Coordinates of C-alpha atoms in Angstrom, one line a residue:
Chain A
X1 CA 43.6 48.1 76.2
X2 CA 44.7 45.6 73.4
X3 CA 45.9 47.9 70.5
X4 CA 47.5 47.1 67.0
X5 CA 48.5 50.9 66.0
X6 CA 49.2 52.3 62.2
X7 CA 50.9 55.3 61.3
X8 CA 50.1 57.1 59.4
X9 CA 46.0 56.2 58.6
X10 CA 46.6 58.2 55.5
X11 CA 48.8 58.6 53.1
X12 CA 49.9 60.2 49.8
X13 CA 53.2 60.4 48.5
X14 CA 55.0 60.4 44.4
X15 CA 56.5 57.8 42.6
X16 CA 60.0 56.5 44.6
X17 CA 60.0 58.7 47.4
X18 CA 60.7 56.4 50.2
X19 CA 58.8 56.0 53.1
X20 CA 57.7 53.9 56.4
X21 CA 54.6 52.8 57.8
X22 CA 54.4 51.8 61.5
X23 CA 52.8 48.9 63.3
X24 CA 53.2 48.6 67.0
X25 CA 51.4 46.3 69.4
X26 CA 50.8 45.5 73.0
X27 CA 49.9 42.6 73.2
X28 CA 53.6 40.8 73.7
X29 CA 52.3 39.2 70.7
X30 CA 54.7 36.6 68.6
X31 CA 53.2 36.7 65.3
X32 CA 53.0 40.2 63.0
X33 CA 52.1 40.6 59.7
X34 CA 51.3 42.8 57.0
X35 CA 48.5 42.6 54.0
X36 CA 47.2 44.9 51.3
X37 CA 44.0 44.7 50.6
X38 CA 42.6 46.0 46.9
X39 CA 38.8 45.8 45.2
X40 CA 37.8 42.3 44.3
X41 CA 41.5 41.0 45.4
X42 CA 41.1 40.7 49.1
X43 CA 43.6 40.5 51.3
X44 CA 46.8 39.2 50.5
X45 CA 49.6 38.8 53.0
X46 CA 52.8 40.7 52.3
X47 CA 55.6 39.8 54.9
X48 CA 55.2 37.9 58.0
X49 CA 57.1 37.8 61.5
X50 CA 56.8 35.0 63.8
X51 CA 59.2 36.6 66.0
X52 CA 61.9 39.2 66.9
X53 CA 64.3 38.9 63.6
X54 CA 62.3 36.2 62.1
X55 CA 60.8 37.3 58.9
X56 CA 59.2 35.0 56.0
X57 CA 57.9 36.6 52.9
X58 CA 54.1 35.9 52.2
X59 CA 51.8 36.3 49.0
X60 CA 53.1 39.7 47.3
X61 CA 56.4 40.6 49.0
X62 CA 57.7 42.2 45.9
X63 CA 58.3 46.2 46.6
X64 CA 58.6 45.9 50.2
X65 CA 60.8 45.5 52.9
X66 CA 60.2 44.8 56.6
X67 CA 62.1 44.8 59.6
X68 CA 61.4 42.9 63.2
X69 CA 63.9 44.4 65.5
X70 CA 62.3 44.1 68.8
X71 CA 58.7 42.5 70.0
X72 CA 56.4 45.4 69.5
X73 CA 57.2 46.8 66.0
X74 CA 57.1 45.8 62.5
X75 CA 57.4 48.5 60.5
X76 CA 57.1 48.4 56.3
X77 CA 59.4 49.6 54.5
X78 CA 58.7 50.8 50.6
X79 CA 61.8 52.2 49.3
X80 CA 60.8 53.1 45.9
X81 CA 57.0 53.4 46.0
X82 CA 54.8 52.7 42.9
X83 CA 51.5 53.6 41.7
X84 CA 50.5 49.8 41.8
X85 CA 51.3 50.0 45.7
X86 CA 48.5 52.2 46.1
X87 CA 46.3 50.1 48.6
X88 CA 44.4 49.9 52.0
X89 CA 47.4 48.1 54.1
X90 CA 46.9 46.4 57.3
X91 CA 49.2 45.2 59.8
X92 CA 47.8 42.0 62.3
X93 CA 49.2 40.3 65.8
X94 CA 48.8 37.5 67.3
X95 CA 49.8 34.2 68.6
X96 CA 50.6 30.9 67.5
X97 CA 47.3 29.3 66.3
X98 CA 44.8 31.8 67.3
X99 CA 43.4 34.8 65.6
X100 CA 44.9 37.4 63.9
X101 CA 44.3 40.9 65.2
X102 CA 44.5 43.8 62.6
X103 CA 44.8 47.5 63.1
X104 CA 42.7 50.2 61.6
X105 CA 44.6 50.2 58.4
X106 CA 46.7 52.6 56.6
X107 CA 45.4 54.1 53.2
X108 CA 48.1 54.8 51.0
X109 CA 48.2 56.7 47.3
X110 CA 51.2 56.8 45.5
X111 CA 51.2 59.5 42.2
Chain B
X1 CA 48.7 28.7 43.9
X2 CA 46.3 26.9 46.3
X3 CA 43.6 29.6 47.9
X4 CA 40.6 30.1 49.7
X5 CA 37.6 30.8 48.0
X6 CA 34.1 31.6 48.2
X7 CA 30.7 30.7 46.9
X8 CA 28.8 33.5 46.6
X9 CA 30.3 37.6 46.4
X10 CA 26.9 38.9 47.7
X11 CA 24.1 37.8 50.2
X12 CA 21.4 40.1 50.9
X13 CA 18.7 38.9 54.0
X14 CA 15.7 40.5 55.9
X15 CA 16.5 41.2 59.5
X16 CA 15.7 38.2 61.6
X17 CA 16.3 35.8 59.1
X18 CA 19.2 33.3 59.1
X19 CA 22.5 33.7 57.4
X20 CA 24.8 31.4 55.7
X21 CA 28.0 32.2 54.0
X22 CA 30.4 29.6 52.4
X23 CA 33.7 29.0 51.7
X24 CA 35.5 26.8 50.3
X25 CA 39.3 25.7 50.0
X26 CA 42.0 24.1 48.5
X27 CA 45.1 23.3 50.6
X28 CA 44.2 20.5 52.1
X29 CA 46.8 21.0 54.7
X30 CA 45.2 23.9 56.1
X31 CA 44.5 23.1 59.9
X32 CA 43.2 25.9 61.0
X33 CA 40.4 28.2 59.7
X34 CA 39.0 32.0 60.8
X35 CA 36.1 33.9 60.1
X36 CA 36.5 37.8 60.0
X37 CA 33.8 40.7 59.8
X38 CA 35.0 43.5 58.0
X39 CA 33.0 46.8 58.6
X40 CA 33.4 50.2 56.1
X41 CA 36.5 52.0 56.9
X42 CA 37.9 49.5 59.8
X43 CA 39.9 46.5 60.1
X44 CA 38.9 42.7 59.8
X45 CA 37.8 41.6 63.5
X46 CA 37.5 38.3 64.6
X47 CA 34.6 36.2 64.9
X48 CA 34.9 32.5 65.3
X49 CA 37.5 30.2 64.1
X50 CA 37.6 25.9 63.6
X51 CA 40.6 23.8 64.2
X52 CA 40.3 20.8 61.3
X53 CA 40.3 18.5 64.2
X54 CA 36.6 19.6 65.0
X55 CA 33.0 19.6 62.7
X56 CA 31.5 22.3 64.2
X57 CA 32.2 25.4 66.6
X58 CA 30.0 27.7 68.5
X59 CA 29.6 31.2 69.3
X60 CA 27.0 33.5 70.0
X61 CA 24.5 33.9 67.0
X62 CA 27.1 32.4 65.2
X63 CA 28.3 28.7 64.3
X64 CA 31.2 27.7 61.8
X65 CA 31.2 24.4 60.1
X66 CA 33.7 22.6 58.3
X67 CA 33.4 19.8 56.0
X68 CA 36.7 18.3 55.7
X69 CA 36.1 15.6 53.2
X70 CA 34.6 18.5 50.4
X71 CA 36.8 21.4 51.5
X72 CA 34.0 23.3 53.1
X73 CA 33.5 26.3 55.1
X74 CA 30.6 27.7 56.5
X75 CA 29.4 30.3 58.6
X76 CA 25.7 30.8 60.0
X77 CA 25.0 33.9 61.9
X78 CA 20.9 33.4 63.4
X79 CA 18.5 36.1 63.7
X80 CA 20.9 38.1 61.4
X81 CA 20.7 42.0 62.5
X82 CA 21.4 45.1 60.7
X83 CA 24.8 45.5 62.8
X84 CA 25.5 42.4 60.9
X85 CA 25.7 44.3 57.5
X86 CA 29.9 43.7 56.4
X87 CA 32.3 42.2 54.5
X88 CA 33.1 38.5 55.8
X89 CA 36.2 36.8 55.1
X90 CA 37.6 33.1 55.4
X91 CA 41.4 32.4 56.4
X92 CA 43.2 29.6 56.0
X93 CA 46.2 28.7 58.1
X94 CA 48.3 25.3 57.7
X95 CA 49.3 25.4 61.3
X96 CA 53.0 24.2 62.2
X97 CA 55.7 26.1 61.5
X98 CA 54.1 28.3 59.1
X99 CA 51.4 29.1 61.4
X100 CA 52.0 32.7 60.7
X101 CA 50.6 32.8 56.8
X102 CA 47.2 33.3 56.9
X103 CA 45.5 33.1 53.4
X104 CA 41.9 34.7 53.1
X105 CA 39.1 34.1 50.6
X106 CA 37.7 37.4 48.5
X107 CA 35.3 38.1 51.1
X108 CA 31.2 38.2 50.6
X109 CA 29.2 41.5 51.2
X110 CA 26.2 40.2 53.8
X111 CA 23.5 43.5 53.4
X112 CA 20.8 43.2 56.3
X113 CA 17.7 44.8 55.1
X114 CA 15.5 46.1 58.1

């Protein structure tokens, strides 16, 4: 079965304690991607992998960090988490051109 | 920056009728366009997506147009059912080498009343 899995689903943490969220896929996809997604802002693309350590910043990269070590995974990386990080994030896969597949989201609080 | 909009935030219908959401968007380099169903508590799925080199695209119940010359995006969904009740978002994509950055309009809340 075609998964896009998110650990952890849930999430609350303080102010600058670092931590990792998951994304792993597969599909042998190409493309990976991370977006938050806030009331009345939508989703906005954060980072962006169109292959294995290939990385392009997207809309609101500013906080985060990701890495694209090998095909399947595409962890994000907060190393000082915020209160204005506190958001629904999503990771997506997919291919050149076609749709984006997104996992079941990852809802983090920072205090 | 250049973005993907849309029309109208809320859109309430009676089951059976017809549906229309719009979009509409800026970049006129965008090539490629997706529409996504979001449902409480799950993650955007796909529904039907338009290349810029076609009018008009086909799916079950649903049909996306695209209006090139007035930036225009729209998706009809037909005998719209209660299942049909979500949040639907546009995404642009400008294709090429940057097919990877999608950008996605605020989304419109479709409510099916039975």
């Amino acid at each position: 079965e075609a998964q896009v899995t998110q650990n952890p689903r849930y999430l609350i943490t303080v102010t600058g304690k670092k931590l990792t969220v998951t994304c792993s896929q597969n599909m042998n996809h190409e493309y990976m991607s991370w977006y938050r997604q806030d009331p009345g802002l939508g989703l906005r693309q954060i980072y962006y992998s169109m292959n294995v350590e290939v990385t392009d910043k997207g809309d609101v990269p500013e906080g985060y960090k990701v890495s694209r070590k090998e095909k399947r995974n595409f962890p994000l990386i907060l190393e000082s988490p915020s209160p204005n990080q506190t958001s629904l994030y999503f990771c997506a896969t997919g291919q050149r051109n076609t749709e984006a597949f997104f996992g079941q989201g990852t809802r983090l609080t920072v205090v | 920056g250049e973005s993907v909009g849309l029309h109208l935030p809320t859109l309430s219908v009676q089951e059976g009728d017809n549906s229309i959401i719009n979009c509409a968007y800026s970049n006129s380099a965008s090539d490629y366009f997706i529409w996504y169903k979001q449902e409480s508590g799950k993650g955007p799925q796909f529904i039907i997506d338009i290349r810029s080199n076609m009018d008009k695209r086909q799916g079950q119940r649903v049909t996306v147009l695209l209006n090139k010359t007035v930036k225009h995006l729209s998706l009809q969904i037909a005998a719209t059912q209660p299942g049909d009740s979500a949040v639907y978002f546009c995404a642009e994509n400008i294709g090429g080498t940057s097919y990877g950055k999608l950008t996605f309009g605020q989304g419109t809340i479709l409510t099916v009343h039975p």
